[in-house]
Amino acid sequence: MSSDARQGIQSVEVAMEVLTALEEARRPVSLSTLAKLADLQPSKVHRYLVSLVRAGLAAQEKGSGLYTLGSAVRRLGIEALRRVDEASIASQHAVELRDRTQHTVSLSTWSDAGPTLIRWDYGAYPLPIAVRVGSVLPLADSSVGRVCLAHLPQAITMPVLKGQQRRGETRTYTDSELAELTDDVRRTGVSVTTGAIIPGLAVIASPVFGPGNGLALVLGMALPSRELTASLTRRLSDDIVKTSTIVTRDLGGQVRHQTAADPP
């Protein structure tokens, strides 16, 4: 291949800059506004828009004259979402997190029974627990469960929570205590529990959001509680939030929290 072929086609890259600016605008915009967002001259943006509109990748509203994404982009987006394998994408990053920290990592998703483990990758530290994929976790007592309580609608979580409480599978909190727990998860992006389910086990969990910005998965990290100092908690919390943020963006979701290191 020639050097030019390997370098790509510059005009296509510029067209993508225009489309990216249209996407980042989150609404129909004028030519001048789009040019500012793309950091390009308006005359240059207009030439690209003519071709993008012809291809259906952009559209111009008849009444206002504002530009927005076209129907072809919507079709591409729908097909891209159809092909997303959330667990597969997240698993790649989860294993990297395990290798980087040497601590056990997990992935969980919501099912009719509650938060359910779908992946468990052991780290270098022995844990006081034998885990089976498919296990359902207690909502109020587990880090994973608290993430679900914080980011899923109560209409979904409350019936499961009440059922677990009735069967003695999770403890009962007052409304104010539960609100404090979930508010903290939403603010920091993590839930940290020590010995809540199994004595000697500490777990840090963080949400992963998917298309439509709903909770898709929960990324967890388990380690012996004796290892979890205050400084290590901060470092691992920051690491797991950064990883869950990367996965969220890969899935097309939107991050809802600050990083763990950010001030409230």
PDB file of C-alpha atoms in Angstrom:
ATOM      1  CA  MET A   1       0.000   0.000   0.000  1.00  0.00           C
ATOM      2  CA  SER A   2       1.167   3.540  -0.671  1.00  0.00           C
ATOM      3  CA  SER A   3       1.984   5.935   2.141  1.00  0.00           C
ATOM      4  CA  ASP A   4      -1.092   8.041   1.300  1.00  0.00           C
ATOM      5  CA  ALA A   5      -3.389   4.991   1.504  1.00  0.00           C
ATOM      6  CA  ARG A   6      -2.045   4.062   4.913  1.00  0.00           C
ATOM      7  CA  GLN A   7      -2.564   7.602   6.155  1.00  0.00           C
ATOM      8  CA  GLY A   8      -6.236   7.540   5.216  1.00  0.00           C
ATOM      9  CA  ILE A   9      -8.422  10.099   3.500  1.00  0.00           C
ATOM     10  CA  GLN A  10      -8.337  13.519   5.081  1.00  0.00           C
ATOM     11  CA  SER A  11     -11.693  14.623   3.706  1.00  0.00           C
ATOM     12  CA  VAL A  12     -13.399  11.676   5.423  1.00  0.00           C
ATOM     13  CA  GLU A  13     -11.740  12.639   8.699  1.00  0.00           C
ATOM     14  CA  VAL A  14     -12.948  16.228   8.333  1.00  0.00           C
ATOM     15  CA  ALA A  15     -16.463  14.996   7.583  1.00  0.00           C
ATOM     16  CA  MET A  16     -16.328  12.973  10.797  1.00  0.00           C
ATOM     17  CA  GLU A  17     -15.328  16.108  12.705  1.00  0.00           C
ATOM     18  CA  VAL A  18     -18.469  17.800  11.394  1.00  0.00           C
ATOM     19  CA  LEU A  19     -20.636  14.799  12.320  1.00  0.00           C
ATOM     20  CA  THR A  20     -19.040  14.626  15.767  1.00  0.00           C
ATOM     21  CA  ALA A  21     -19.801  18.308  16.304  1.00  0.00           C
ATOM     22  CA  LEU A  22     -23.427  17.666  15.313  1.00  0.00           C
ATOM     23  CA  GLU A  23     -23.601  14.832  17.838  1.00  0.00           C
ATOM     24  CA  GLU A  24     -21.969  16.839  20.632  1.00  0.00           C
ATOM     25  CA  ALA A  25     -24.373  19.748  20.086  1.00  0.00           C
ATOM     26  CA  ARG A  26     -27.238  17.515  21.319  1.00  0.00           C
ATOM     27  CA  ARG A  27     -29.712  19.678  19.350  1.00  0.00           C
ATOM     28  CA  PRO A  28     -30.173  21.242  15.871  1.00  0.00           C
ATOM     29  CA  VAL A  29     -27.661  24.065  15.387  1.00  0.00           C
ATOM     30  CA  SER A  30     -26.880  26.849  12.952  1.00  0.00           C
ATOM     31  CA  LEU A  31     -23.996  26.745  10.506  1.00  0.00           C
ATOM     32  CA  SER A  32     -22.003  29.289  12.528  1.00  0.00           C
ATOM     33  CA  THR A  33     -22.500  27.361  15.784  1.00  0.00           C
ATOM     34  CA  LEU A  34     -21.519  24.094  14.112  1.00  0.00           C
ATOM     35  CA  ALA A  35     -18.398  25.704  12.673  1.00  0.00           C
ATOM     36  CA  LYS A  36     -17.360  26.832  16.161  1.00  0.00           C
ATOM     37  CA  LEU A  37     -17.973  23.375  17.598  1.00  0.00           C
ATOM     38  CA  ALA A  38     -15.937  21.745  14.822  1.00  0.00           C
ATOM     39  CA  ASP A  39     -13.268  24.479  14.924  1.00  0.00           C
ATOM     40  CA  LEU A  40     -13.542  24.921  11.154  1.00  0.00           C
ATOM     41  CA  GLN A  41     -14.345  27.805   8.831  1.00  0.00           C
ATOM     42  CA  PRO A  42     -18.100  28.140   8.121  1.00  0.00           C
ATOM     43  CA  SER A  43     -17.532  27.978   4.362  1.00  0.00           C
ATOM     44  CA  LYS A  44     -15.668  24.684   4.734  1.00  0.00           C
ATOM     45  CA  VAL A  45     -18.316  23.239   7.042  1.00  0.00           C
ATOM     46  CA  HIS A  46     -21.031  24.225   4.549  1.00  0.00           C
ATOM     47  CA  ARG A  47     -19.323  22.317   1.720  1.00  0.00           C
ATOM     48  CA  TYR A  48     -19.149  19.202   3.839  1.00  0.00           C
ATOM     49  CA  LEU A  49     -22.734  19.602   4.976  1.00  0.00           C
ATOM     50  CA  VAL A  50     -23.933  19.612   1.372  1.00  0.00           C
ATOM     51  CA  SER A  51     -22.420  16.160   0.847  1.00  0.00           C
ATOM     52  CA  LEU A  52     -23.469  14.872   4.271  1.00  0.00           C
ATOM     53  CA  VAL A  53     -27.069  15.934   3.666  1.00  0.00           C
ATOM     54  CA  ARG A  54     -27.054  14.199   0.264  1.00  0.00           C
ATOM     55  CA  ALA A  55     -25.800  11.014   1.932  1.00  0.00           C
ATOM     56  CA  GLY A  56     -28.457  11.224   4.634  1.00  0.00           C
ATOM     57  CA  LEU A  57     -25.860  11.590   7.374  1.00  0.00           C
ATOM     58  CA  ALA A  58     -26.981  15.145   8.144  1.00  0.00           C
ATOM     59  CA  ALA A  59     -30.256  16.995   7.654  1.00  0.00           C
ATOM     60  CA  GLN A  60     -31.392  20.620   7.479  1.00  0.00           C
ATOM     61  CA  GLU A  61     -34.687  21.563   9.050  1.00  0.00           C
ATOM     62  CA  LYS A  62     -36.947  23.292   6.546  1.00  0.00           C
ATOM     63  CA  GLY A  63     -38.445  25.856   8.899  1.00  0.00           C
ATOM     64  CA  SER A  64     -35.419  26.945  10.932  1.00  0.00           C
ATOM     65  CA  GLY A  65     -32.591  26.033   8.563  1.00  0.00           C
ATOM     66  CA  LEU A  66     -30.741  24.430  11.468  1.00  0.00           C
ATOM     67  CA  TYR A  67     -28.619  21.344  10.948  1.00  0.00           C
ATOM     68  CA  THR A  68     -28.960  18.032  12.755  1.00  0.00           C
ATOM     69  CA  LEU A  69     -28.045  14.371  12.336  1.00  0.00           C
ATOM     70  CA  GLY A  70     -29.717  12.592   9.417  1.00  0.00           C
ATOM     71  CA  SER A  71     -31.731   9.413   9.146  1.00  0.00           C
ATOM     72  CA  ALA A  72     -28.738   7.402   7.941  1.00  0.00           C
ATOM     73  CA  VAL A  73     -26.943   8.134  11.206  1.00  0.00           C
ATOM     74  CA  ARG A  74     -29.958   6.919  13.174  1.00  0.00           C
ATOM     75  CA  ARG A  75     -29.985   3.678  11.199  1.00  0.00           C
ATOM     76  CA  LEU A  76     -26.261   3.200  11.786  1.00  0.00           C
ATOM     77  CA  GLY A  77     -26.711   3.926  15.490  1.00  0.00           C
ATOM     78  CA  ILE A  78     -29.530   1.429  15.869  1.00  0.00           C
ATOM     79  CA  GLU A  79     -27.507  -1.253  14.115  1.00  0.00           C
ATOM     80  CA  ALA A  80     -24.435  -0.459  16.232  1.00  0.00           C
ATOM     81  CA  LEU A  81     -26.505  -0.813  19.412  1.00  0.00           C
ATOM     82  CA  ARG A  82     -27.920  -4.110  18.150  1.00  0.00           C
ATOM     83  CA  ARG A  83     -24.402  -5.476  17.828  1.00  0.00           C
ATOM     84  CA  VAL A  84     -23.237  -4.385  21.279  1.00  0.00           C
ATOM     85  CA  ASP A  85     -22.373  -7.269  23.573  1.00  0.00           C
ATOM     86  CA  GLU A  86     -22.252  -5.445  26.893  1.00  0.00           C
ATOM     87  CA  ALA A  87     -20.755  -8.270  28.944  1.00  0.00           C
ATOM     88  CA  SER A  88     -18.099  -9.040  26.345  1.00  0.00           C
ATOM     89  CA  ILE A  89     -16.966  -5.426  26.097  1.00  0.00           C
ATOM     90  CA  ALA A  90     -16.950  -4.990  29.870  1.00  0.00           C
ATOM     91  CA  SER A  91     -15.104  -8.270  30.413  1.00  0.00           C
ATOM     92  CA  GLN A  92     -12.065  -7.039  28.509  1.00  0.00           C
ATOM     93  CA  HIS A  93     -11.713  -4.054  30.821  1.00  0.00           C
ATOM     94  CA  ALA A  94     -12.542  -6.093  33.924  1.00  0.00           C
ATOM     95  CA  VAL A  95      -9.675  -8.505  33.243  1.00  0.00           C
ATOM     96  CA  GLU A  96      -7.310  -5.575  32.703  1.00  0.00           C
ATOM     97  CA  LEU A  97      -8.437  -4.156  36.050  1.00  0.00           C
ATOM     98  CA  ARG A  98      -7.785  -7.534  37.700  1.00  0.00           C
ATOM     99  CA  ASP A  99      -4.324  -7.783  36.145  1.00  0.00           C
ATOM    100  CA  ARG A 100      -3.498  -4.202  37.105  1.00  0.00           C
ATOM    101  CA  THR A 101      -4.601  -4.441  40.746  1.00  0.00           C
ATOM    102  CA  GLN A 102      -4.184  -8.193  41.360  1.00  0.00           C
ATOM    103  CA  HIS A 103      -7.593  -8.196  43.065  1.00  0.00           C
ATOM    104  CA  THR A 104     -10.615 -10.312  42.149  1.00  0.00           C
ATOM    105  CA  VAL A 105     -13.093  -8.580  39.817  1.00  0.00           C
ATOM    106  CA  SER A 106     -16.681  -9.376  38.948  1.00  0.00           C
ATOM    107  CA  LEU A 107     -19.503  -8.326  36.661  1.00  0.00           C
ATOM    108  CA  SER A 108     -23.146  -8.397  37.691  1.00  0.00           C
ATOM    109  CA  THR A 109     -26.399  -7.566  35.970  1.00  0.00           C
ATOM    110  CA  TRP A 110     -29.989  -7.104  37.091  1.00  0.00           C
ATOM    111  CA  SER A 111     -32.404 -10.015  36.790  1.00  0.00           C
ATOM    112  CA  ASP A 112     -35.924 -10.633  38.034  1.00  0.00           C
ATOM    113  CA  ALA A 113     -34.404 -12.147  41.177  1.00  0.00           C
ATOM    114  CA  GLY A 114     -32.089  -9.189  41.826  1.00  0.00           C
ATOM    115  CA  PRO A 115     -28.397  -8.399  41.172  1.00  0.00           C
ATOM    116  CA  THR A 116     -26.870 -11.510  39.609  1.00  0.00           C
ATOM    117  CA  LEU A 117     -23.201 -12.413  39.113  1.00  0.00           C
ATOM    118  CA  ILE A 118     -22.324 -13.145  35.489  1.00  0.00           C
ATOM    119  CA  ARG A 119     -18.520 -13.113  35.710  1.00  0.00           C
ATOM    120  CA  TRP A 120     -15.960 -13.709  38.459  1.00  0.00           C
ATOM    121  CA  ASP A 121     -12.194 -13.510  37.853  1.00  0.00           C
ATOM    122  CA  TYR A 122     -10.021 -14.439  40.826  1.00  0.00           C
ATOM    123  CA  GLY A 123      -7.037 -12.287  41.709  1.00  0.00           C
ATOM    124  CA  ALA A 124      -3.850 -13.032  43.591  1.00  0.00           C
ATOM    125  CA  TYR A 125      -5.349 -12.771  47.102  1.00  0.00           C
ATOM    126  CA  PRO A 126      -7.221 -15.737  48.643  1.00  0.00           C
ATOM    127  CA  LEU A 127     -10.819 -14.876  49.549  1.00  0.00           C
ATOM    128  CA  PRO A 128     -13.015 -16.275  52.340  1.00  0.00           C
ATOM    129  CA  ILE A 129     -15.750 -17.174  49.867  1.00  0.00           C
ATOM    130  CA  ALA A 130     -16.511 -19.634  47.066  1.00  0.00           C
ATOM    131  CA  VAL A 131     -18.450 -17.882  44.315  1.00  0.00           C
ATOM    132  CA  ARG A 132     -20.762 -19.382  41.730  1.00  0.00           C
ATOM    133  CA  VAL A 133     -21.695 -17.450  38.594  1.00  0.00           C
ATOM    134  CA  GLY A 134     -25.460 -16.978  38.627  1.00  0.00           C
ATOM    135  CA  SER A 135     -25.595 -16.234  42.358  1.00  0.00           C
ATOM    136  CA  VAL A 136     -28.075 -13.543  43.409  1.00  0.00           C
ATOM    137  CA  LEU A 137     -26.674 -10.912  45.770  1.00  0.00           C
ATOM    138  CA  PRO A 138     -28.483  -9.206  48.662  1.00  0.00           C
ATOM    139  CA  LEU A 139     -29.660  -5.760  47.670  1.00  0.00           C
ATOM    140  CA  ALA A 140     -29.137  -3.776  50.850  1.00  0.00           C
ATOM    141  CA  ASP A 141     -26.011  -5.510  52.170  1.00  0.00           C
ATOM    142  CA  SER A 142     -23.818  -5.984  49.094  1.00  0.00           C
ATOM    143  CA  SER A 143     -21.887  -3.266  47.281  1.00  0.00           C
ATOM    144  CA  VAL A 144     -23.322  -4.507  43.987  1.00  0.00           C
ATOM    145  CA  GLY A 145     -26.848  -4.429  45.387  1.00  0.00           C
ATOM    146  CA  ARG A 146     -26.458  -0.885  46.656  1.00  0.00           C
ATOM    147  CA  VAL A 147     -25.336   0.250  43.216  1.00  0.00           C
ATOM    148  CA  CYS A 148     -28.524  -1.274  41.805  1.00  0.00           C
ATOM    149  CA  LEU A 149     -30.618   0.474  44.449  1.00  0.00           C
ATOM    150  CA  ALA A 150     -28.937   3.770  43.596  1.00  0.00           C
ATOM    151  CA  HIS A 151     -29.343   3.605  39.825  1.00  0.00           C
ATOM    152  CA  LEU A 152     -32.427   1.523  39.053  1.00  0.00           C
ATOM    153  CA  PRO A 153     -36.041   2.707  39.444  1.00  0.00           C
ATOM    154  CA  GLN A 154     -37.627   1.878  42.789  1.00  0.00           C
ATOM    155  CA  ALA A 155     -40.522   0.266  40.946  1.00  0.00           C
ATOM    156  CA  ILE A 156     -38.026  -2.428  39.904  1.00  0.00           C
ATOM    157  CA  THR A 157     -35.875  -2.730  43.014  1.00  0.00           C
ATOM    158  CA  MET A 158     -38.371  -2.328  45.879  1.00  0.00           C
ATOM    159  CA  PRO A 159     -40.373  -5.536  45.261  1.00  0.00           C
ATOM    160  CA  VAL A 160     -37.128  -7.528  45.159  1.00  0.00           C
ATOM    161  CA  LEU A 161     -35.787  -5.755  48.249  1.00  0.00           C
ATOM    162  CA  LYS A 162     -38.951  -6.449  50.230  1.00  0.00           C
ATOM    163  CA  GLY A 163     -38.895 -10.093  49.143  1.00  0.00           C
ATOM    164  CA  GLN A 164     -35.264 -10.496  50.250  1.00  0.00           C
ATOM    165  CA  GLN A 165     -36.025  -8.796  53.561  1.00  0.00           C
ATOM    166  CA  ARG A 166     -39.032 -11.032  54.118  1.00  0.00           C
ATOM    167  CA  ARG A 167     -36.847 -14.116  53.565  1.00  0.00           C
ATOM    168  CA  GLY A 168     -34.074 -12.746  55.773  1.00  0.00           C
ATOM    169  CA  GLU A 169     -31.608 -12.477  52.877  1.00  0.00           C
ATOM    170  CA  THR A 170     -30.801  -8.808  53.435  1.00  0.00           C
ATOM    171  CA  ARG A 171     -31.166  -6.432  56.345  1.00  0.00           C
ATOM    172  CA  THR A 172     -33.817  -3.762  56.754  1.00  0.00           C
ATOM    173  CA  TYR A 173     -32.829  -0.100  56.751  1.00  0.00           C
ATOM    174  CA  THR A 174     -34.950   2.927  57.498  1.00  0.00           C
ATOM    175  CA  ASP A 175     -35.878   5.090  54.539  1.00  0.00           C
ATOM    176  CA  SER A 176     -33.384   7.752  55.621  1.00  0.00           C
ATOM    177  CA  GLU A 177     -30.563   5.213  56.040  1.00  0.00           C
ATOM    178  CA  LEU A 178     -31.245   3.735  52.615  1.00  0.00           C
ATOM    179  CA  ALA A 179     -31.407   7.192  51.055  1.00  0.00           C
ATOM    180  CA  GLU A 180     -28.039   8.067  52.602  1.00  0.00           C
ATOM    181  CA  LEU A 181     -26.456   4.888  51.214  1.00  0.00           C
ATOM    182  CA  THR A 182     -27.787   5.376  47.702  1.00  0.00           C
ATOM    183  CA  ASP A 183     -27.069   9.122  47.613  1.00  0.00           C
ATOM    184  CA  ASP A 184     -23.438   8.408  48.436  1.00  0.00           C
ATOM    185  CA  VAL A 185     -23.211   5.838  45.617  1.00  0.00           C
ATOM    186  CA  ARG A 186     -24.701   8.287  43.126  1.00  0.00           C
ATOM    187  CA  ARG A 187     -22.350  11.047  44.240  1.00  0.00           C
ATOM    188  CA  THR A 188     -19.052   9.145  44.336  1.00  0.00           C
ATOM    189  CA  GLY A 189     -19.672   6.408  41.775  1.00  0.00           C
ATOM    190  CA  VAL A 190     -18.745   3.602  44.197  1.00  0.00           C
ATOM    191  CA  SER A 191     -20.167   1.493  46.987  1.00  0.00           C
ATOM    192  CA  VAL A 192     -17.744   0.047  49.538  1.00  0.00           C
ATOM    193  CA  THR A 193     -18.694  -2.664  52.040  1.00  0.00           C
ATOM    194  CA  THR A 194     -16.528  -4.545  54.531  1.00  0.00           C
ATOM    195  CA  GLY A 195     -17.736  -7.777  56.082  1.00  0.00           C
ATOM    196  CA  ALA A 196     -21.325  -6.986  55.112  1.00  0.00           C
ATOM    197  CA  ILE A 197     -22.059 -10.433  53.673  1.00  0.00           C
ATOM    198  CA  ILE A 198     -18.994 -12.554  54.501  1.00  0.00           C
ATOM    199  CA  PRO A 199     -16.678 -11.738  57.450  1.00  0.00           C
ATOM    200  CA  GLY A 200     -13.258 -10.804  56.146  1.00  0.00           C
ATOM    201  CA  LEU A 201     -14.479  -9.834  52.665  1.00  0.00           C
ATOM    202  CA  ALA A 202     -14.405  -6.270  51.335  1.00  0.00           C
ATOM    203  CA  VAL A 203     -16.077  -5.297  48.055  1.00  0.00           C
ATOM    204  CA  ILE A 204     -15.981  -2.131  45.968  1.00  0.00           C
ATOM    205  CA  ALA A 205     -18.551  -1.753  43.178  1.00  0.00           C
ATOM    206  CA  SER A 206     -19.238   0.834  40.483  1.00  0.00           C
ATOM    207  CA  PRO A 207     -22.034   1.222  37.898  1.00  0.00           C
ATOM    208  CA  VAL A 208     -21.702   0.777  34.145  1.00  0.00           C
ATOM    209  CA  PHE A 209     -24.324   2.546  32.044  1.00  0.00           C
ATOM    210  CA  GLY A 210     -25.389   1.442  28.581  1.00  0.00           C
ATOM    211  CA  PRO A 211     -27.329   2.875  25.640  1.00  0.00           C
ATOM    212  CA  GLY A 212     -30.254   4.908  26.886  1.00  0.00           C
ATOM    213  CA  ASN A 213     -28.204   5.668  30.040  1.00  0.00           C
ATOM    214  CA  GLY A 214     -29.776   2.845  32.035  1.00  0.00           C
ATOM    215  CA  LEU A 215     -27.735   0.695  34.400  1.00  0.00           C
ATOM    216  CA  ALA A 216     -26.280  -2.079  32.256  1.00  0.00           C
ATOM    217  CA  LEU A 217     -23.776  -3.793  34.552  1.00  0.00           C
ATOM    218  CA  VAL A 218     -22.070  -3.438  37.908  1.00  0.00           C
ATOM    219  CA  LEU A 219     -18.297  -3.783  38.046  1.00  0.00           C
ATOM    220  CA  GLY A 220     -17.062  -5.178  41.356  1.00  0.00           C
ATOM    221  CA  MET A 221     -13.750  -5.775  43.070  1.00  0.00           C
ATOM    222  CA  ALA A 222     -13.327  -8.161  46.017  1.00  0.00           C
ATOM    223  CA  LEU A 223     -10.387  -8.435  48.399  1.00  0.00           C
ATOM    224  CA  PRO A 224      -9.599  -9.512  51.956  1.00  0.00           C
ATOM    225  CA  SER A 225     -10.828  -6.787  54.303  1.00  0.00           C
ATOM    226  CA  ARG A 226      -7.522  -6.858  56.191  1.00  0.00           C
ATOM    227  CA  GLU A 227      -5.863  -5.480  53.033  1.00  0.00           C
ATOM    228  CA  LEU A 228      -8.251  -2.556  52.674  1.00  0.00           C
ATOM    229  CA  THR A 229      -6.584   0.450  54.275  1.00  0.00           C
ATOM    230  CA  ALA A 230      -7.992   3.956  53.857  1.00  0.00           C
ATOM    231  CA  SER A 231      -5.382   4.876  51.246  1.00  0.00           C
ATOM    232  CA  LEU A 232      -5.940   1.642  49.312  1.00  0.00           C
ATOM    233  CA  THR A 233      -9.695   2.223  49.389  1.00  0.00           C
ATOM    234  CA  ARG A 234      -9.209   5.622  47.750  1.00  0.00           C
ATOM    235  CA  ARG A 235      -6.827   4.251  45.141  1.00  0.00           C
ATOM    236  CA  LEU A 236      -8.924   1.217  44.214  1.00  0.00           C
ATOM    237  CA  SER A 237     -12.138   3.271  44.222  1.00  0.00           C
ATOM    238  CA  ASP A 238     -10.590   5.730  41.805  1.00  0.00           C
ATOM    239  CA  ASP A 239      -9.338   2.868  39.608  1.00  0.00           C
ATOM    240  CA  ILE A 240     -12.677   1.051  39.447  1.00  0.00           C
ATOM    241  CA  VAL A 241     -14.584   4.280  38.718  1.00  0.00           C
ATOM    242  CA  LYS A 242     -12.195   5.109  35.894  1.00  0.00           C
ATOM    243  CA  THR A 243     -12.648   1.613  34.482  1.00  0.00           C
ATOM    244  CA  SER A 244     -16.437   1.709  34.731  1.00  0.00           C
ATOM    245  CA  THR A 245     -16.384   5.123  33.049  1.00  0.00           C
ATOM    246  CA  ILE A 246     -14.371   3.731  30.132  1.00  0.00           C
ATOM    247  CA  VAL A 247     -16.776   0.796  29.760  1.00  0.00           C
ATOM    248  CA  THR A 248     -19.769   3.137  29.950  1.00  0.00           C
ATOM    249  CA  ARG A 249     -18.385   5.240  27.124  1.00  0.00           C
ATOM    250  CA  ASP A 250     -17.565   2.142  25.077  1.00  0.00           C
ATOM    251  CA  LEU A 251     -21.185   1.031  25.451  1.00  0.00           C
ATOM    252  CA  GLY A 252     -22.542   4.418  24.427  1.00  0.00           C
ATOM    253  CA  GLY A 253     -23.767   5.349  27.902  1.00  0.00           C
ATOM    254  CA  GLN A 254     -23.355   8.547  29.862  1.00  0.00           C
ATOM    255  CA  VAL A 255     -21.538   8.802  33.189  1.00  0.00           C
ATOM    256  CA  ARG A 256     -23.760  10.146  35.985  1.00  0.00           C
ATOM    257  CA  HIS A 257     -21.276  10.585  38.835  1.00  0.00           C
ATOM    258  CA  GLN A 258     -18.107  12.384  39.792  1.00  0.00           C
ATOM    259  CA  THR A 259     -14.914  10.370  39.959  1.00  0.00           C
ATOM    260  CA  ALA A 260     -14.202   8.900  43.373  1.00  0.00           C
ATOM    261  CA  ALA A 261     -11.378  11.393  43.847  1.00  0.00           C
ATOM    262  CA  ASP A 262     -13.592  14.419  43.159  1.00  0.00           C
ATOM    263  CA  PRO A 263     -14.889  16.473  46.066  1.00  0.00           C
ATOM    264  CA  PRO A 264     -18.609  16.321  46.846  1.00  0.00           C
TER     265      PRO A 264
END
